């Protein structure tokens, strides 16, 4: 029976204890073989890698300007996992069954030479390799991303109305430049392109229909996302959430929709097709219809911590092991031990009254 590592150990400023605990666990954990499942029987299929905690936007629901200002303590360069370290950890995850890797952030296209990392991850073999971006730098980078081996891309865009979009990204960034990025990604062959729109009551509900109309028939898939209570700084209130059911009703009343089956088990977006064959949309109802039961995602933060839930307060410090001389087999045992004990289901048990305890920020862990 593997020993349990208290999370407190992993947060200790002196990580020697954590390292020792992991070492004990790695030695005691059963060799990894067969399908890995967590404490609720969920497999490990997806890995989200945050490559930077910095961003050129200050979206009001993610990095509010008054918190993420000039003095915000972003990670120092030495704290970031290097590309070699990321690729090594990713290989361990792939060997444990991960088939889908998403690069995120912060804004992943801000990480210098991210194409080099993409090429390294492509070399891991048959993984669906994708990236989520705010699109600001996409027009000039799309072709290089594709050439490096990126399979697909997701672009975030919260409104087609310029004033609304500028207010939401809070750095006065125009819609037109994101649309140029989307076109460049399509031209580069990064299809199908998904477009993420976070819907916040009172800010951009009026943009739901124009977004649906604009991309209907384009081959791009708009995914409407309920505003989530991630992090501790975005002032989330249940009243600000526009339920996915309402979004589907709004669109369906103008452009009839029929439900579509998930593409694969554990897909977070609920799929709807236009009845006239004009393509599909997705809704991500993380608040009103939690999907913890099917959550097969692990997250690797910019500084090398493994998080088993988007709403976790802290992660497991894998970087200490990576830099502490652990070989790949020991890393795999440690990751497997982390996964086996995973019991998270925050969204299933959250209510409007759940206290907003300190949680890790979205911009640090990635979406
Ligand atoms: N900067 C990139 C971007 O915006 O696409 C990647 C990182 S961002 C954290 C990943 C996704 O999370 C984006 O689609 C963003 O809209 C979404 N997101 C951020 N904060 C959110 C929140 N509070 N609720 C729902 N989605 C959120
Ligand atoms: Fe930056 Fe993406 Fe967060 Fe917006 S959602 S602030 S673009 S990390
Ligand atoms: Fe997964 Fe945690 Fe979100 Fe539930 S709350 S779906 S366990 S990340």
Short mmCIF file of C-alpha atoms and ligand atoms in Angstrom, two decimals:
data_model
loop_
_atom_site.label_atom_id
_atom_site.label_comp_id
_atom_site.label_asym_id
_atom_site.label_seq_id
_atom_site.Cartn_x
_atom_site.Cartn_y
_atom_site.Cartn_z
CA UNK A 1 0.00 0.00 0.00
CA UNK A 2 1.45 3.36 -1.00
CA UNK A 3 1.95 5.98 1.68
CA UNK A 4 -0.09 9.15 1.41
CA UNK A 5 1.84 12.36 0.88
CA UNK A 6 0.24 15.16 2.86
CA UNK A 7 -0.25 18.13 0.58
CA UNK A 8 1.21 20.31 3.29
CA UNK A 9 4.56 18.59 2.73
CA UNK A 10 4.51 19.61 -0.88
CA UNK A 11 3.86 23.21 0.00
CA UNK A 12 6.64 23.37 2.56
CA UNK A 13 9.27 25.96 1.68
CA UNK A 14 11.91 23.31 2.30
CA UNK A 15 10.89 20.63 -0.12
CA UNK A 16 13.23 17.99 1.25
CA UNK A 17 10.34 16.40 3.12
CA UNK A 18 8.23 16.35 0.02
CA UNK A 19 11.02 14.81 -1.98
CA UNK A 20 11.55 12.15 0.66
CA UNK A 21 7.83 11.46 0.80
CA UNK A 22 7.62 11.14 -2.95
CA UNK A 23 10.66 8.92 -2.97
CA UNK A 24 9.03 6.65 -0.40
CA UNK A 25 5.84 6.65 -2.36
CA UNK A 26 7.54 6.01 -5.67
CA UNK A 27 9.39 3.08 -4.16
CA UNK A 28 6.28 1.63 -2.55
CA UNK A 29 3.76 2.30 -5.28
CA UNK A 30 2.95 -0.66 -7.46
CA UNK A 31 4.70 -0.73 -10.82
CA UNK A 32 2.57 1.03 -13.39
CA UNK A 33 0.83 -1.36 -15.71
CA UNK A 34 -2.61 -1.60 -17.22
CA UNK A 35 -5.10 1.23 -17.25
CA UNK A 36 -4.70 3.83 -14.56
CA UNK A 37 -7.83 4.95 -12.70
CA UNK A 38 -8.38 7.47 -9.94
CA UNK A 39 -10.34 6.89 -6.73
CA UNK A 40 -13.59 7.42 -8.66
CA UNK A 41 -12.65 5.12 -11.52
CA UNK A 42 -11.72 7.90 -13.97
CA UNK A 43 -8.86 7.32 -16.39
CA UNK A 44 -6.02 9.69 -17.19
CA UNK A 45 -6.48 10.76 -20.83
CA UNK A 46 -5.74 14.47 -21.14
CA UNK A 47 -2.91 16.69 -20.04
CA UNK A 48 -3.11 20.49 -20.05
CA UNK A 49 0.23 22.20 -19.87
CA UNK A 50 0.48 25.83 -18.86
CA UNK A 51 3.60 27.29 -20.48
CA UNK A 52 3.44 30.76 -18.97
CA UNK A 53 1.48 32.53 -16.25
CA UNK A 54 1.75 35.85 -18.13
CA UNK A 55 -0.74 37.33 -20.53
CA UNK A 56 -1.12 40.32 -22.82
CA UNK A 57 -4.87 40.52 -22.00
CA UNK A 58 -6.55 41.28 -18.70
CA UNK A 59 -9.90 39.54 -19.24
CA UNK A 60 -12.22 40.65 -16.49
CA UNK A 61 -13.24 37.08 -15.64
CA UNK A 62 -9.67 35.75 -15.53
CA UNK A 63 -6.96 38.34 -14.76
CA UNK A 64 -8.70 41.44 -13.39
CA UNK A 65 -6.45 44.44 -13.87
CA UNK A 66 -6.63 45.62 -10.29
CA UNK A 67 -5.14 42.30 -9.12
CA UNK A 68 -2.81 41.47 -12.02
CA UNK A 69 -1.16 44.88 -12.11
CA UNK A 70 2.41 46.06 -12.50
CA UNK A 71 3.42 44.62 -9.14
CA UNK A 72 1.88 41.18 -9.54
CA UNK A 73 4.45 38.49 -8.62
CA UNK A 74 4.58 36.49 -11.83
CA UNK A 75 6.91 33.49 -11.85
CA UNK A 76 10.62 34.09 -12.35
CA UNK A 77 12.20 32.47 -15.40
CA UNK A 78 14.14 29.96 -13.30
CA UNK A 79 10.88 28.69 -11.84
CA UNK A 80 9.45 27.77 -15.23
CA UNK A 81 9.88 24.24 -16.47
CA UNK A 82 12.20 24.31 -19.47
CA UNK A 83 10.97 22.82 -22.76
CA UNK A 84 13.16 19.77 -22.12
CA UNK A 85 11.59 19.33 -18.68
CA UNK A 86 8.06 19.77 -20.04
CA UNK A 87 8.68 17.25 -22.82
CA UNK A 88 10.08 14.76 -20.33
CA UNK A 89 7.09 15.06 -18.01
CA UNK A 90 4.72 14.89 -20.99
CA UNK A 91 6.38 11.66 -22.14
CA UNK A 92 5.76 10.16 -18.70
CA UNK A 93 2.08 11.13 -18.95
CA UNK A 94 1.81 9.74 -22.48
CA UNK A 95 3.33 6.47 -21.31
CA UNK A 96 0.63 6.41 -18.61
CA UNK A 97 -2.14 6.71 -21.20
CA UNK A 98 -2.54 10.40 -22.05
CA UNK A 99 -3.64 10.84 -25.67
CA UNK A 100 -4.46 14.53 -25.77
CA UNK A 101 -2.18 17.41 -24.83
CA UNK A 102 -3.29 21.03 -24.76
CA UNK A 103 -0.89 23.95 -24.31
CA UNK A 104 -2.36 26.86 -22.46
CA UNK A 105 -1.48 29.61 -19.98
CA UNK A 106 -1.58 32.63 -19.45
CA UNK A 107 -1.13 33.28 -23.13
CA UNK A 108 0.89 30.37 -24.55
CA UNK A 109 2.00 32.28 -27.65
CA UNK A 110 3.91 34.66 -25.36
CA UNK A 111 6.31 31.86 -24.42
CA UNK A 112 9.37 32.39 -26.57
CA UNK A 113 9.88 29.74 -29.27
CA UNK A 114 6.83 27.77 -28.21
CA UNK A 115 7.04 26.15 -31.68
CA UNK A 116 10.17 24.34 -30.47
CA UNK A 117 8.18 22.81 -27.60
CA UNK A 118 5.41 21.82 -30.01
CA UNK A 119 7.91 19.98 -32.19
CA UNK A 120 9.27 18.17 -29.12
CA UNK A 121 5.78 17.13 -28.05
CA UNK A 122 4.90 16.06 -31.60
CA UNK A 123 7.82 13.66 -31.42
CA UNK A 124 6.06 11.87 -28.53
CA UNK A 125 3.93 10.11 -31.13
CA UNK A 126 0.24 9.71 -31.66
CA UNK A 127 -1.20 12.45 -29.46
CA UNK A 128 -3.81 15.02 -30.29
CA UNK A 129 -1.74 18.16 -29.77
CA UNK A 130 -3.62 21.42 -29.47
CA UNK A 131 -3.38 24.89 -27.95
CA UNK A 132 -5.72 27.53 -26.55
CA UNK A 133 -4.89 31.14 -27.36
CA UNK A 134 -6.43 34.58 -27.15
CA UNK A 135 -5.47 34.96 -30.81
CA UNK A 136 -3.57 38.24 -30.45
CA UNK A 137 -0.36 36.82 -31.94
CA UNK A 138 -1.95 34.13 -34.04
CA UNK A 139 -1.95 35.81 -37.44
CA UNK A 140 1.82 35.85 -37.52
CA UNK A 141 2.38 32.50 -35.78
CA UNK A 142 -0.26 30.15 -37.21
CA UNK A 143 1.83 28.74 -40.07
CA UNK A 144 4.84 28.07 -37.80
CA UNK A 145 2.64 26.37 -35.21
CA UNK A 146 1.24 24.07 -37.87
CA UNK A 147 4.67 23.36 -39.32
CA UNK A 148 5.92 22.42 -35.85
CA UNK A 149 3.22 19.76 -35.58
CA UNK A 150 0.25 21.36 -33.83
CA UNK A 151 -2.89 19.39 -34.73
CA UNK A 152 -5.61 21.93 -34.01
CA UNK A 153 -6.24 25.19 -32.20
CA UNK A 154 -8.82 26.86 -29.95
CA UNK A 155 -9.16 30.63 -30.07
CA UNK A 156 -10.94 32.59 -27.36
CA UNK A 157 -13.24 35.38 -28.52
CA UNK A 158 -15.94 36.76 -26.25
CA UNK A 159 -17.77 39.08 -28.62
CA UNK A 160 -17.88 40.34 -32.20
CA UNK A 161 -18.89 43.74 -30.92
CA UNK A 162 -15.67 45.72 -30.73
CA UNK A 163 -16.61 47.81 -27.70
CA UNK A 164 -17.77 44.76 -25.73
CA UNK A 165 -14.67 42.77 -26.64
CA UNK A 166 -12.32 45.62 -25.75
CA UNK A 167 -14.08 45.97 -22.40
CA UNK A 168 -13.79 42.26 -21.69
CA UNK A 169 -10.11 41.88 -22.60
CA UNK A 170 -9.54 45.20 -20.79
CA UNK A 171 -6.46 46.09 -22.85
CA UNK A 172 -8.44 47.66 -25.68
CA UNK A 173 -7.62 44.86 -28.11
CA UNK A 174 -9.76 44.91 -31.28
CA UNK A 175 -11.91 42.03 -32.52
CA UNK A 176 -10.55 42.38 -36.06
CA UNK A 177 -7.06 41.20 -35.09
CA UNK A 178 -8.43 38.03 -33.47
CA UNK A 179 -10.51 37.36 -36.58
CA UNK A 180 -7.33 37.72 -38.67
CA UNK A 181 -5.72 35.14 -36.39
CA UNK A 182 -8.63 32.74 -36.87
CA UNK A 183 -8.38 33.14 -40.65
CA UNK A 184 -4.63 32.54 -40.56
CA UNK A 185 -5.13 29.40 -38.47
CA UNK A 186 -7.71 28.12 -40.97
CA UNK A 187 -5.38 28.88 -43.87
CA UNK A 188 -2.57 27.01 -42.09
CA UNK A 189 -4.77 23.91 -41.76
CA UNK A 190 -5.28 23.98 -37.98
CA UNK A 191 -8.84 22.74 -38.37
CA UNK A 192 -11.38 22.26 -37.00
CA UNK A 193 -10.97 25.54 -35.15
CA UNK A 194 -12.84 25.92 -31.90
CA UNK A 195 -13.82 29.36 -30.68
CA UNK A 196 -14.32 29.76 -26.94
CA UNK A 197 -16.74 32.42 -25.75
CA UNK A 198 -17.13 32.89 -22.01
CA UNK A 199 -20.60 34.25 -21.36
CA UNK A 200 -20.98 36.63 -18.46
CA UNK A 201 -24.40 37.99 -17.54
CA UNK A 202 -24.66 41.71 -18.14
CA UNK A 203 -21.51 41.80 -20.29
CA UNK A 204 -21.85 39.81 -23.47
CA UNK A 205 -25.12 37.87 -23.61
CA UNK A 206 -26.12 40.06 -26.55
CA UNK A 207 -23.15 38.59 -28.43
CA UNK A 208 -24.41 34.99 -28.28
CA UNK A 209 -26.56 35.14 -31.42
CA UNK A 210 -24.15 37.20 -33.56
CA UNK A 211 -21.34 34.75 -32.69
CA UNK A 212 -23.48 31.76 -33.59
CA UNK A 213 -24.59 33.41 -36.86
CA UNK A 214 -21.14 34.54 -37.89
CA UNK A 215 -19.54 31.12 -37.60
CA UNK A 216 -22.48 28.97 -38.71
CA UNK A 217 -21.44 27.22 -41.90
CA UNK A 218 -17.77 28.21 -41.49
CA UNK A 219 -16.59 24.84 -40.23
CA UNK A 220 -15.44 26.52 -36.99
CA UNK A 221 -17.13 25.39 -33.78
CA UNK A 222 -18.17 28.06 -31.29
CA UNK A 223 -18.22 26.83 -27.71
CA UNK A 224 -20.19 28.89 -25.24
CA UNK A 225 -18.70 28.59 -21.76
CA UNK A 226 -20.44 29.34 -18.48
CA UNK A 227 -18.55 31.88 -16.40
CA UNK A 228 -16.76 29.82 -13.75
CA UNK A 229 -15.68 30.50 -10.21
CA UNK A 230 -12.05 29.65 -10.90
CA UNK A 231 -9.39 31.38 -8.86
CA UNK A 232 -10.22 33.82 -6.13
CA UNK A 233 -10.02 37.19 -7.84
CA UNK A 234 -12.67 37.41 -10.56
CA UNK A 235 -15.56 38.33 -8.26
CA UNK A 236 -17.68 35.40 -9.45
CA UNK A 237 -21.33 35.28 -8.45
CA UNK A 238 -23.86 32.65 -9.46
CA UNK A 239 -26.06 35.50 -10.76
CA UNK A 240 -23.43 36.26 -13.41
CA UNK A 241 -23.71 32.78 -14.91
CA UNK A 242 -25.82 32.43 -18.05
CA UNK A 243 -26.86 28.76 -17.92
CA UNK A 244 -25.96 26.65 -20.95
CA UNK A 245 -29.62 25.66 -21.31
CA UNK A 246 -30.52 29.32 -21.77
CA UNK A 247 -27.79 29.73 -24.39
CA UNK A 248 -29.07 26.72 -26.34
CA UNK A 249 -32.63 28.06 -26.12
CA UNK A 250 -31.56 31.50 -27.34
CA UNK A 251 -29.74 30.10 -30.37
CA UNK A 252 -32.23 27.32 -31.06
CA UNK A 253 -35.14 29.77 -31.22
CA UNK A 254 -33.53 31.44 -34.25
CA UNK A 255 -31.55 28.58 -35.78
CA UNK A 256 -33.02 25.20 -34.80
CA UNK A 257 -30.61 22.84 -33.07
CA UNK A 258 -30.56 19.09 -32.53
CA UNK A 259 -28.45 17.35 -29.89
CA UNK A 260 -25.38 15.47 -31.11
CA UNK A 261 -23.54 12.60 -29.45
CA UNK A 262 -20.21 13.26 -27.77
CA UNK A 263 -17.15 12.63 -29.94
CA UNK A 264 -15.58 10.63 -27.13
CA UNK A 265 -16.19 9.70 -23.53
CA UNK A 266 -15.34 12.57 -21.22
CA UNK A 267 -15.88 15.35 -23.77
CA UNK A 268 -16.71 18.44 -21.72
CA UNK A 269 -18.67 20.33 -24.36
CA UNK A 270 -22.24 19.28 -24.97
CA UNK A 271 -22.63 19.23 -28.77
CA UNK A 272 -25.55 20.62 -30.76
CA UNK A 273 -25.93 20.54 -34.56
CA UNK A 274 -27.81 23.05 -36.66
CA UNK A 275 -30.85 21.22 -38.03
CA UNK A 276 -30.18 22.66 -41.50
CA UNK A 277 -26.68 21.14 -41.69
CA UNK A 278 -24.85 24.41 -40.93
CA UNK A 279 -22.36 22.78 -38.58
CA UNK A 280 -22.34 22.59 -34.80
CA UNK A 281 -21.87 24.49 -31.56
CA UNK A 282 -20.86 23.36 -28.10
CA UNK A 283 -21.86 24.50 -24.64
CA UNK A 284 -19.66 23.97 -21.62
CA UNK A 285 -21.94 23.87 -18.61
CA UNK A 286 -19.28 23.55 -15.95
CA UNK A 287 -21.46 25.33 -13.39
CA UNK A 288 -25.03 24.21 -14.08
CA UNK A 289 -24.30 20.65 -15.26
CA UNK A 290 -21.02 19.58 -13.76
CA UNK A 291 -19.12 16.88 -15.58
CA UNK A 292 -16.71 15.76 -12.85
CA UNK A 293 -17.89 12.18 -13.33
CA UNK A 294 -16.12 12.07 -16.69
CA UNK A 295 -13.18 14.35 -15.89
CA UNK A 296 -10.02 12.66 -17.13
CA UNK A 297 -7.72 15.70 -17.13
CA UNK A 298 -4.51 16.41 -15.34
CA UNK A 299 -2.96 19.86 -15.37
CA UNK A 300 0.70 20.80 -15.26
CA UNK A 301 1.38 24.34 -14.08
CA UNK A 302 4.09 26.56 -15.50
CA UNK A 303 6.33 25.77 -12.54
CA UNK A 304 5.81 22.03 -12.75
CA UNK A 305 3.06 21.22 -10.28
CA UNK A 306 0.47 18.59 -11.11
CA UNK A 307 -3.11 19.63 -10.36
CA UNK A 308 -5.84 17.04 -10.43
CA UNK A 309 -8.66 19.62 -10.50
CA UNK A 310 -9.12 23.13 -11.87
CA UNK A 311 -10.39 24.17 -8.45
CA UNK A 312 -7.58 22.71 -6.38
CA UNK A 313 -5.88 24.86 -3.81
CA UNK A 314 -2.46 23.41 -4.53
CA UNK A 315 -0.67 20.89 -6.70
CA UNK A 316 1.96 18.20 -6.42
CA UNK A 317 5.42 19.56 -6.96
CA UNK A 318 6.75 17.38 -9.76
CA UNK A 319 9.51 19.87 -10.57
CA UNK A 320 11.27 18.95 -7.37
CA UNK A 321 11.41 15.37 -8.59
CA UNK A 322 12.37 16.32 -12.15
CA UNK A 323 15.25 18.43 -10.86
CA UNK A 324 16.00 16.06 -8.01
CA UNK A 325 17.45 13.19 -10.00
CA UNK A 326 14.37 11.00 -10.31
CA UNK A 327 14.46 8.74 -13.34
CA UNK A 328 11.45 8.38 -15.67
CA UNK A 329 10.22 5.19 -14.04
CA UNK A 330 10.15 6.89 -10.63
CA UNK A 331 8.40 9.92 -12.10
CA UNK A 332 5.80 7.61 -13.63
CA UNK A 333 5.22 5.91 -10.30
CA UNK A 334 4.80 9.26 -8.58
CA UNK A 335 2.31 10.50 -11.19
CA UNK A 336 0.42 7.21 -11.02
CA UNK A 337 0.26 7.50 -7.23
CA UNK A 338 -1.08 11.05 -7.51
CA UNK A 339 -3.71 9.92 -9.98
CA UNK A 340 -4.79 6.86 -8.02
CA UNK A 341 -5.61 8.96 -4.99
CA UNK A 342 -7.48 11.64 -6.96
CA UNK A 343 -10.96 12.18 -5.58
CA UNK A 344 -11.86 15.67 -6.89
CA UNK A 345 -15.40 16.64 -7.87
CA UNK A 346 -15.59 20.30 -6.97
CA UNK A 347 -18.18 21.37 -9.54
CA UNK A 348 -20.57 18.61 -8.56
CA UNK A 349 -20.70 19.77 -4.98
CA UNK A 350 -20.33 23.54 -5.43
CA UNK A 351 -23.37 25.72 -4.71
CA UNK A 352 -23.91 29.47 -4.83
CA UNK A 353 -22.96 29.46 -1.14
CA UNK A 354 -19.71 27.51 -1.44
CA UNK A 355 -17.11 29.73 0.25
CA UNK A 356 -14.50 31.15 -2.14
CA UNK A 357 -11.50 29.55 -0.50
CA UNK A 358 -8.06 30.29 -1.92
CA UNK A 359 -7.90 28.48 -5.23
CA UNK A 360 -5.28 28.49 -7.87
CA UNK A 361 -5.74 31.15 -10.57
CA UNK A 362 -6.84 30.15 -14.06
CA UNK A 363 -4.04 32.14 -15.68
CA UNK A 364 -1.48 30.09 -13.74
CA UNK A 365 -2.93 26.64 -14.26
CA UNK A 366 -4.50 27.14 -17.70
CA UNK A 367 -8.14 26.60 -18.61
N1 LIG B 1 -4.95 32.92 -22.85
C1 LIG B 1 -5.50 31.83 -23.56
C2 LIG B 1 -6.94 32.12 -23.94
O1 LIG B 1 -7.54 33.02 -23.37
O2 LIG B 1 -7.43 31.40 -24.80
C3 LIG B 1 -5.39 30.50 -22.83
C4 LIG B 1 -5.61 30.48 -21.35
S1 LIG B 1 -7.27 30.84 -20.83
C5 LIG B 1 -7.10 30.73 -19.08
C6 LIG B 1 -8.12 29.37 -21.32
C7 LIG B 1 -9.61 29.48 -21.46
O3 LIG B 1 -10.17 29.69 -20.19
C8 LIG B 1 -10.07 30.63 -22.33
O4 LIG B 1 -10.94 30.17 -23.34
C9 LIG B 1 -10.80 31.52 -21.36
O5 LIG B 1 -11.83 32.22 -21.98
C10 LIG B 1 -11.27 30.55 -20.32
N2 LIG B 1 -11.56 31.17 -19.02
C11 LIG B 1 -10.77 31.97 -18.30
N3 LIG B 1 -11.38 32.36 -17.16
C12 LIG B 1 -12.60 31.77 -17.16
C13 LIG B 1 -13.71 31.77 -16.27
N4 LIG B 1 -13.70 32.46 -15.14
N5 LIG B 1 -14.80 31.04 -16.59
C14 LIG B 1 -14.85 30.33 -17.74
N6 LIG B 1 -13.82 30.27 -18.62
C15 LIG B 1 -12.72 31.00 -18.35
FE1 LIG B 2 -5.26 36.00 -20.68
FE2 LIG B 2 -6.63 33.95 -21.56
FE3 LIG B 2 -6.97 34.81 -19.06
FE4 LIG B 2 -7.85 36.30 -21.03
S1 LIG B 2 -8.58 34.24 -20.50
S2 LIG B 2 -6.63 37.01 -19.29
S3 LIG B 2 -6.38 35.91 -22.60
S4 LIG B 2 -5.15 33.92 -19.88
FE1 LIG B 3 -12.69 18.07 -13.27
FE2 LIG B 3 -12.44 19.42 -11.00
FE3 LIG B 3 -13.74 20.50 -13.08
FE4 LIG B 3 -14.82 18.48 -11.69
S1 LIG B 3 -14.39 20.51 -10.91
S2 LIG B 3 -14.75 18.68 -13.93
S3 LIG B 3 -12.98 17.28 -11.20
S4 LIG B 3 -11.56 19.96 -13.01
#
